[in-house]
Amino acid sequence: MLLRRMVYPNRQCDLNKVFGRSLPEMSIIINCVLEDIYERFHHLLDDIGRLGWLNPAQFSTAIHTKQAALPNCIGFIDDTIRPVCRPIREQREFYNGHKRTHSLKFQSIMLPNGIIGHLYGPVEGRHHDSFMLRESGVLQQMQNHFHEYCLYGDPAYPLRPQLLAPYRGNLTAEQEMFNRSMSTVRQSVEWGFGKIIGNFAFLDFKKNQKILLQPVAKYYIVGTLLTNCHTCIYNSVTGAFFELNPPSIEEYLQ
């Protein structure tokens, strides 16, 4: 019932015809299952250092093999802006001036095997990427567990020992070549965002994302978890591109 709700932006009265349940019953069932999945598995997105199947040497080699300039990059960090219905209060907090919409923001780390290894959020749409980076604590996690490796992000991110970004300003030929090589592999993070929305179109239906009436953020987090599970079973465009297999569903959920 939850999957049917998320896969397409149906009204609950439309689902009544499919499941033969009253609207209150369906609402209770959907919310209970959503809450159960979130409580049992959201820790899989909290700390990249706790992923026992993550092999940094294998991941960095797979990325470098695709002509990426960095030999020690294990993943790609980026934020995604999820538009929401305009709230009746605190509208300025949720308004994102860049996209010109009210929104929630999430920060993700896409790994080259197609799994989203870390998800931080939600935060109000007005916040900058650097705020999310600081609040997420992901750089400390990288320092604690993968201090010899780094993540790669877009120019909005600051430069840190465990986080690199494209060169900016007047560039030399070598710097331009570096940016081009990393841009080619960094697009995989967009494939990950696209797969979540492709699998669960309900998450992309702005008029139904009412943050004061329903758990919008939990829907997106659970959608990410379920997409990772789908990747474990069926692989992904990202994993095929880097020629890496995801963990088994048993390894991922343990």
PDB file of N, CA and C in Angstrom, residues 162-239:
ATOM      1  N   GLN A 162      39.334  16.237   3.098  1.00  0.00           N
ATOM      2  CA  GLN A 162      38.481  15.127   2.666  1.00  0.00           C
ATOM      3  C   GLN A 162      37.390  15.565   1.686  1.00  0.00           C
ATOM      4  N   LEU A 163      37.496  16.775   1.146  1.00  0.00           N
ATOM      5  CA  LEU A 163      36.497  17.274   0.200  1.00  0.00           C
ATOM      6  C   LEU A 163      37.165  18.192  -0.813  1.00  0.00           C
ATOM      7  N   LEU A 164      37.082  17.826  -2.075  1.00  0.00           N
ATOM      8  CA  LEU A 164      37.652  18.633  -3.150  1.00  0.00           C
ATOM      9  C   LEU A 164      36.544  19.071  -4.097  1.00  0.00           C
ATOM     10  N   ALA A 165      36.826  20.131  -4.845  1.00  0.00           N
ATOM     11  CA  ALA A 165      35.856  20.713  -5.766  1.00  0.00           C
ATOM     12  C   ALA A 165      36.600  21.214  -6.998  1.00  0.00           C
ATOM     13  N   PRO A 166      35.890  21.638  -8.036  1.00  0.00           N
ATOM     14  CA  PRO A 166      36.570  22.115  -9.246  1.00  0.00           C
ATOM     15  C   PRO A 166      37.407  23.367  -8.987  1.00  0.00           C
ATOM     16  N   TYR A 167      38.428  23.535  -9.811  1.00  0.00           N
ATOM     17  CA  TYR A 167      39.187  24.781  -9.795  1.00  0.00           C
ATOM     18  C   TYR A 167      38.285  25.916 -10.244  1.00  0.00           C
ATOM     19  N   ARG A 168      38.525  27.105  -9.691  1.00  0.00           N
ATOM     20  CA  ARG A 168      37.732  28.281 -10.024  1.00  0.00           C
ATOM     21  C   ARG A 168      38.635  29.418 -10.470  1.00  0.00           C
ATOM     22  N   GLY A 169      38.052  30.405 -11.163  1.00  0.00           N
ATOM     23  CA  GLY A 169      38.819  31.567 -11.600  1.00  0.00           C
ATOM     24  C   GLY A 169      39.456  31.350 -12.958  1.00  0.00           C
ATOM     25  N   ASN A 170      40.562  32.049 -13.195  1.00  0.00           N
ATOM     26  CA  ASN A 170      41.309  31.913 -14.446  1.00  0.00           C
ATOM     27  C   ASN A 170      42.117  30.618 -14.400  1.00  0.00           C
ATOM     28  N   LEU A 171      41.770  29.679 -15.257  1.00  0.00           N
ATOM     29  CA  LEU A 171      42.320  28.339 -15.154  1.00  0.00           C
ATOM     30  C   LEU A 171      43.410  28.090 -16.185  1.00  0.00           C
ATOM     31  N   THR A 172      44.380  27.288 -15.782  1.00  0.00           N
ATOM     32  CA  THR A 172      45.387  26.816 -16.716  1.00  0.00           C
ATOM     33  C   THR A 172      44.807  25.646 -17.506  1.00  0.00           C
ATOM     34  N   ALA A 173      45.521  25.213 -18.524  1.00  0.00           N
ATOM     35  CA  ALA A 173      45.060  24.083 -19.331  1.00  0.00           C
ATOM     36  C   ALA A 173      44.951  22.821 -18.482  1.00  0.00           C
ATOM     37  N   GLU A 174      45.902  22.620 -17.555  1.00  0.00           N
ATOM     38  CA  GLU A 174      45.869  21.443 -16.688  1.00  0.00           C
ATOM     39  C   GLU A 174      44.669  21.478 -15.746  1.00  0.00           C
ATOM     40  N   GLN A 175      44.354  22.671 -15.223  1.00  0.00           N
ATOM     41  CA  GLN A 175      43.210  22.801 -14.330  1.00  0.00           C
ATOM     42  C   GLN A 175      41.894  22.563 -15.066  1.00  0.00           C
ATOM     43  N   GLU A 176      41.799  23.060 -16.290  1.00  0.00           N
ATOM     44  CA  GLU A 176      40.602  22.807 -17.085  1.00  0.00           C
ATOM     45  C   GLU A 176      40.439  21.322 -17.383  1.00  0.00           C
ATOM     46  N   MET A 177      41.549  20.646 -17.652  1.00  0.00           N
ATOM     47  CA  MET A 177      41.498  19.207 -17.908  1.00  0.00           C
ATOM     48  C   MET A 177      41.047  18.448 -16.665  1.00  0.00           C
ATOM     49  N   PHE A 178      41.539  18.891 -15.495  1.00  0.00           N
ATOM     50  CA  PHE A 178      41.118  18.287 -14.227  1.00  0.00           C
ATOM     51  C   PHE A 178      39.616  18.448 -14.048  1.00  0.00           C
ATOM     52  N   ASN A 179      39.105  19.643 -14.247  1.00  0.00           N
ATOM     53  CA  ASN A 179      37.668  19.894 -14.078  1.00  0.00           C
ATOM     54  C   ASN A 179      36.826  19.051 -15.024  1.00  0.00           C
ATOM     55  N   ARG A 180      37.273  18.931 -16.272  1.00  0.00           N
ATOM     56  CA  ARG A 180      36.508  18.150 -17.245  1.00  0.00           C
ATOM     57  C   ARG A 180      36.476  16.675 -16.863  1.00  0.00           C
ATOM     58  N   SER A 181      37.615  16.154 -16.441  1.00  0.00           N
ATOM     59  CA  SER A 181      37.673  14.731 -16.103  1.00  0.00           C
ATOM     60  C   SER A 181      36.793  14.406 -14.900  1.00  0.00           C
ATOM     61  N   MET A 182      36.754  15.293 -13.914  1.00  0.00           N
ATOM     62  CA  MET A 182      35.946  15.043 -12.723  1.00  0.00           C
ATOM     63  C   MET A 182      34.469  15.313 -12.983  1.00  0.00           C
ATOM     64  N   SER A 183      34.172  16.242 -13.867  1.00  0.00           N
ATOM     65  CA  SER A 183      32.773  16.524 -14.194  1.00  0.00           C
ATOM     66  C   SER A 183      32.116  15.315 -14.848  1.00  0.00           C
ATOM     67  N   THR A 184      32.874  14.593 -15.652  1.00  0.00           N
ATOM     68  CA  THR A 184      32.337  13.420 -16.342  1.00  0.00           C
ATOM     69  C   THR A 184      31.868  12.358 -15.363  1.00  0.00           C
ATOM     70  N   VAL A 185      32.635  12.138 -14.304  1.00  0.00           N
ATOM     71  CA  VAL A 185      32.258  11.093 -13.344  1.00  0.00           C
ATOM     72  C   VAL A 185      31.291  11.623 -12.275  1.00  0.00           C
ATOM     73  N   ARG A 186      31.323  12.933 -12.023  1.00  0.00           N
ATOM     74  CA  ARG A 186      30.464  13.488 -10.972  1.00  0.00           C
ATOM     75  C   ARG A 186      28.985  13.477 -11.359  1.00  0.00           C
ATOM     76  N   GLN A 187      28.706  13.351 -12.653  1.00  0.00           N
ATOM     77  CA  GLN A 187      27.301  13.343 -13.081  1.00  0.00           C
ATOM     78  C   GLN A 187      26.535  12.156 -12.505  1.00  0.00           C
ATOM     79  N   SER A 188      27.249  11.174 -11.985  1.00  0.00           N
ATOM     80  CA  SER A 188      26.577   9.999 -11.424  1.00  0.00           C
ATOM     81  C   SER A 188      25.683  10.359 -10.252  1.00  0.00           C
ATOM     82  N   VAL A 189      25.998  11.444  -9.543  1.00  0.00           N
ATOM     83  CA  VAL A 189      25.153  11.832  -8.414  1.00  0.00           C
ATOM     84  C   VAL A 189      23.765  12.247  -8.905  1.00  0.00           C
ATOM     85  N   GLU A 190      23.706  12.853 -10.080  1.00  0.00           N
ATOM     86  CA  GLU A 190      22.410  13.232 -10.647  1.00  0.00           C
ATOM     87  C   GLU A 190      21.620  12.000 -11.068  1.00  0.00           C
ATOM     88  N   TRP A 191      22.320  10.967 -11.503  1.00  0.00           N
ATOM     89  CA  TRP A 191      21.619   9.720 -11.839  1.00  0.00           C
ATOM     90  C   TRP A 191      20.941   9.146 -10.601  1.00  0.00           C
ATOM     91  N   GLY A 192      21.614   9.267  -9.463  1.00  0.00           N
ATOM     92  CA  GLY A 192      21.032   8.763  -8.224  1.00  0.00           C
ATOM     93  C   GLY A 192      19.782   9.513  -7.824  1.00  0.00           C
ATOM     94  N   PHE A 193      19.840  10.851  -7.896  1.00  0.00           N
ATOM     95  CA  PHE A 193      18.652  11.654  -7.588  1.00  0.00           C
ATOM     96  C   PHE A 193      17.514  11.311  -8.549  1.00  0.00           C
ATOM     97  N   GLY A 194      17.869  11.153  -9.835  1.00  0.00           N
ATOM     98  CA  GLY A 194      16.854  10.851 -10.833  1.00  0.00           C
ATOM     99  C   GLY A 194      16.193   9.499 -10.617  1.00  0.00           C
ATOM    100  N   LYS A 195      16.966   8.527 -10.115  1.00  0.00           N
ATOM    101  CA  LYS A 195      16.394   7.198  -9.887  1.00  0.00           C
ATOM    102  C   LYS A 195      15.363   7.235  -8.766  1.00  0.00           C
ATOM    103  N   ILE A 196      15.615   8.013  -7.714  1.00  0.00           N
ATOM    104  CA  ILE A 196      14.652   8.117  -6.613  1.00  0.00           C
ATOM    105  C   ILE A 196      13.320   8.660  -7.129  1.00  0.00           C
ATOM    106  N   ILE A 197      13.388   9.740  -7.886  1.00  0.00           N
ATOM    107  CA  ILE A 197      12.165  10.351  -8.395  1.00  0.00           C
ATOM    108  C   ILE A 197      11.533   9.487  -9.477  1.00  0.00           C
ATOM    109  N   GLY A 198      12.362   8.807 -10.256  1.00  0.00           N
ATOM    110  CA  GLY A 198      11.825   7.925 -11.282  1.00  0.00           C
ATOM    111  C   GLY A 198      11.053   6.759 -10.695  1.00  0.00           C
ATOM    112  N   ASN A 199      11.550   6.237  -9.575  1.00  0.00           N
ATOM    113  CA  ASN A 199      10.858   5.120  -8.922  1.00  0.00           C
ATOM    114  C   ASN A 199       9.621   5.573  -8.157  1.00  0.00           C
ATOM    115  N   PHE A 200       9.692   6.769  -7.564  1.00  0.00           N
ATOM    116  CA  PHE A 200       8.628   7.224  -6.670  1.00  0.00           C
ATOM    117  C   PHE A 200       8.182   8.638  -7.066  1.00  0.00           C
ATOM    118  N   ALA A 201       7.349   8.695  -8.090  1.00  0.00           N
ATOM    119  CA  ALA A 201       6.927   9.976  -8.661  1.00  0.00           C
ATOM    120  C   ALA A 201       6.147  10.826  -7.664  1.00  0.00           C
ATOM    121  N   PHE A 202       5.538  10.188  -6.656  1.00  0.00           N
ATOM    122  CA  PHE A 202       4.811  10.939  -5.634  1.00  0.00           C
ATOM    123  C   PHE A 202       5.704  11.988  -4.983  1.00  0.00           C
ATOM    124  N   LEU A 203       7.005  11.686  -4.835  1.00  0.00           N
ATOM    125  CA  LEU A 203       7.938  12.592  -4.173  1.00  0.00           C
ATOM    126  C   LEU A 203       8.194  13.853  -4.993  1.00  0.00           C
ATOM    127  N   ASP A 204       7.849  13.810  -6.273  1.00  0.00           N
ATOM    128  CA  ASP A 204       8.111  14.946  -7.159  1.00  0.00           C
ATOM    129  C   ASP A 204       6.856  15.740  -7.469  1.00  0.00           C
ATOM    130  N   PHE A 205       5.754  15.385  -6.806  1.00  0.00           N
ATOM    131  CA  PHE A 205       4.489  16.078  -7.044  1.00  0.00           C
ATOM    132  C   PHE A 205       4.337  17.170  -5.997  1.00  0.00           C
ATOM    133  N   LYS A 206       4.732  18.371  -6.357  1.00  0.00           N
ATOM    134  CA  LYS A 206       4.835  19.482  -5.413  1.00  0.00           C
ATOM    135  C   LYS A 206       3.538  19.760  -4.667  1.00  0.00           C
ATOM    136  N   LYS A 207       2.411  19.699  -5.332  1.00  0.00           N
ATOM    137  CA  LYS A 207       1.139  20.059  -4.707  1.00  0.00           C
ATOM    138  C   LYS A 207       0.749  19.107  -3.583  1.00  0.00           C
ATOM    139  N   ASN A 208       1.350  17.930  -3.563  1.00  0.00           N
ATOM    140  CA  ASN A 208       1.037  16.962  -2.513  1.00  0.00           C
ATOM    141  C   ASN A 208       2.047  16.975  -1.380  1.00  0.00           C
ATOM    142  N   GLN A 209       3.104  17.747  -1.527  1.00  0.00           N
ATOM    143  CA  GLN A 209       4.154  17.792  -0.505  1.00  0.00           C
ATOM    144  C   GLN A 209       3.840  18.918   0.486  1.00  0.00           C
ATOM    145  N   LYS A 210       2.966  18.632   1.431  1.00  0.00           N
ATOM    146  CA  LYS A 210       2.486  19.643   2.379  1.00  0.00           C
ATOM    147  C   LYS A 210       3.152  19.399   3.723  1.00  0.00           C
ATOM    148  N   ILE A 211       4.187  20.190   4.018  1.00  0.00           N
ATOM    149  CA  ILE A 211       5.069  19.894   5.150  1.00  0.00           C
ATOM    150  C   ILE A 211       4.395  20.044   6.506  1.00  0.00           C
ATOM    151  N   LEU A 212       3.309  20.783   6.581  1.00  0.00           N
ATOM    152  CA  LEU A 212       2.616  20.944   7.858  1.00  0.00           C
ATOM    153  C   LEU A 212       1.501  19.917   8.049  1.00  0.00           C
ATOM    154  N   LEU A 213       1.266  19.108   7.037  1.00  0.00           N
ATOM    155  CA  LEU A 213       0.164  18.149   7.107  1.00  0.00           C
ATOM    156  C   LEU A 213       0.621  16.693   7.022  1.00  0.00           C
ATOM    157  N   GLN A 214       1.799  16.447   6.493  1.00  0.00           N
ATOM    158  CA  GLN A 214       2.265  15.077   6.334  1.00  0.00           C
ATOM    159  C   GLN A 214       3.787  15.009   6.458  1.00  0.00           C
ATOM    160  N   PRO A 215       4.347  13.820   6.727  1.00  0.00           N
ATOM    161  CA  PRO A 215       5.800  13.690   6.929  1.00  0.00           C
ATOM    162  C   PRO A 215       6.564  13.681   5.608  1.00  0.00           C
ATOM    163  N   VAL A 216       6.667  14.836   4.988  1.00  0.00           N
ATOM    164  CA  VAL A 216       7.280  14.947   3.666  1.00  0.00           C
ATOM    165  C   VAL A 216       8.723  14.441   3.679  1.00  0.00           C
ATOM    166  N   ALA A 217       9.483  14.843   4.693  1.00  0.00           N
ATOM    167  CA  ALA A 217      10.891  14.448   4.759  1.00  0.00           C
ATOM    168  C   ALA A 217      11.041  12.936   4.911  1.00  0.00           C
ATOM    169  N   LYS A 218      10.197  12.323   5.725  1.00  0.00           N
ATOM    170  CA  LYS A 218      10.281  10.866   5.913  1.00  0.00           C
ATOM    171  C   LYS A 218       9.967  10.128   4.620  1.00  0.00           C
ATOM    172  N   TYR A 219       9.043  10.652   3.845  1.00  0.00           N
ATOM    173  CA  TYR A 219       8.750  10.035   2.551  1.00  0.00           C
ATOM    174  C   TYR A 219      10.010  10.009   1.680  1.00  0.00           C
ATOM    175  N   TYR A 220      10.755  11.118   1.658  1.00  0.00           N
ATOM    176  CA  TYR A 220      11.948  11.163   0.810  1.00  0.00           C
ATOM    177  C   TYR A 220      13.044  10.247   1.355  1.00  0.00           C
ATOM    178  N   ILE A 221      13.224  10.224   2.672  1.00  0.00           N
ATOM    179  CA  ILE A 221      14.245   9.356   3.270  1.00  0.00           C
ATOM    180  C   ILE A 221      13.917   7.890   3.011  1.00  0.00           C
ATOM    181  N   VAL A 222      12.653   7.508   3.222  1.00  0.00           N
ATOM    182  CA  VAL A 222      12.244   6.130   2.961  1.00  0.00           C
ATOM    183  C   VAL A 222      12.349   5.820   1.468  1.00  0.00           C
ATOM    184  N   GLY A 223      12.035   6.790   0.624  1.00  0.00           N
ATOM    185  CA  GLY A 223      12.198   6.593  -0.815  1.00  0.00           C
ATOM    186  C   GLY A 223      13.654   6.326  -1.184  1.00  0.00           C
ATOM    187  N   THR A 224      14.578   7.008  -0.502  1.00  0.00           N
ATOM    188  CA  THR A 224      16.008   6.778  -0.734  1.00  0.00           C
ATOM    189  C   THR A 224      16.407   5.376  -0.291  1.00  0.00           C
ATOM    190  N   LEU A 225      15.930   4.958   0.883  1.00  0.00           N
ATOM    191  CA  LEU A 225      16.230   3.611   1.367  1.00  0.00           C
ATOM    192  C   LEU A 225      15.696   2.542   0.419  1.00  0.00           C
ATOM    193  N   LEU A 226      14.465   2.711  -0.039  1.00  0.00           N
ATOM    194  CA  LEU A 226      13.874   1.733  -0.947  1.00  0.00           C
ATOM    195  C   LEU A 226      14.577   1.728  -2.302  1.00  0.00           C
ATOM    196  N   THR A 227      15.032   2.891  -2.746  1.00  0.00           N
ATOM    197  CA  THR A 227      15.801   2.955  -3.995  1.00  0.00           C
ATOM    198  C   THR A 227      17.128   2.236  -3.846  1.00  0.00           C
ATOM    199  N   ASN A 228      17.777   2.380  -2.694  1.00  0.00           N
ATOM    200  CA  ASN A 228      19.011   1.628  -2.441  1.00  0.00           C
ATOM    201  C   ASN A 228      18.738   0.122  -2.472  1.00  0.00           C
ATOM    202  N   CYS A 229      17.622  -0.282  -1.892  1.00  0.00           N
ATOM    203  CA  CYS A 229      17.257  -1.708  -1.924  1.00  0.00           C
ATOM    204  C   CYS A 229      17.038  -2.168  -3.361  1.00  0.00           C
ATOM    205  N   HIS A 230      16.373  -1.342  -4.162  1.00  0.00           N
ATOM    206  CA  HIS A 230      16.162  -1.661  -5.570  1.00  0.00           C
ATOM    207  C   HIS A 230      17.508  -1.814  -6.281  1.00  0.00           C
ATOM    208  N   THR A 231      18.455  -0.936  -5.970  1.00  0.00           N
ATOM    209  CA  THR A 231      19.790  -1.018  -6.574  1.00  0.00           C
ATOM    210  C   THR A 231      20.496  -2.308  -6.170  1.00  0.00           C
ATOM    211  N   CYS A 232      20.342  -2.699  -4.913  1.00  0.00           N
ATOM    212  CA  CYS A 232      20.968  -3.947  -4.453  1.00  0.00           C
ATOM    213  C   CYS A 232      20.475  -5.154  -5.250  1.00  0.00           C
ATOM    214  N   ILE A 233      19.227  -5.120  -5.671  1.00  0.00           N
ATOM    215  CA  ILE A 233      18.631  -6.257  -6.377  1.00  0.00           C
ATOM    216  C   ILE A 233      18.850  -6.173  -7.883  1.00  0.00           C
ATOM    217  N   TYR A 234      18.681  -4.959  -8.441  1.00  0.00           N
ATOM    218  CA  TYR A 234      18.679  -4.812  -9.900  1.00  0.00           C
ATOM    219  C   TYR A 234      19.856  -4.010 -10.447  1.00  0.00           C
ATOM    220  N   ASN A 235      20.778  -3.564  -9.590  1.00  0.00           N
ATOM    221  CA  ASN A 235      21.903  -2.715  -9.980  1.00  0.00           C
ATOM    222  C   ASN A 235      21.374  -1.343 -10.438  1.00  0.00           C
ATOM    223  N   SER A 236      22.230  -0.525 -11.044  1.00  0.00           N
ATOM    224  CA  SER A 236      21.855   0.844 -11.404  1.00  0.00           C
ATOM    225  C   SER A 236      22.736   1.330 -12.540  1.00  0.00           C
ATOM    226  N   VAL A 237      22.362   2.457 -13.114  1.00  0.00           N
ATOM    227  CA  VAL A 237      23.162   3.076 -14.174  1.00  0.00           C
ATOM    228  C   VAL A 237      24.550   3.442 -13.636  1.00  0.00           C
ATOM    229  N   THR A 238      24.594   3.956 -12.408  1.00  0.00           N
ATOM    230  CA  THR A 238      25.874   4.342 -11.813  1.00  0.00           C
ATOM    231  C   THR A 238      26.791   3.138 -11.642  1.00  0.00           C
ATOM    232  N   GLY A 239      26.262   2.063 -11.062  1.00  0.00           N
ATOM    233  CA  GLY A 239      27.065   0.869 -10.877  1.00  0.00           C
ATOM    234  C   GLY A 239      27.552   0.286 -12.188  1.00  0.00           C
TER     235      GLY A 239
END
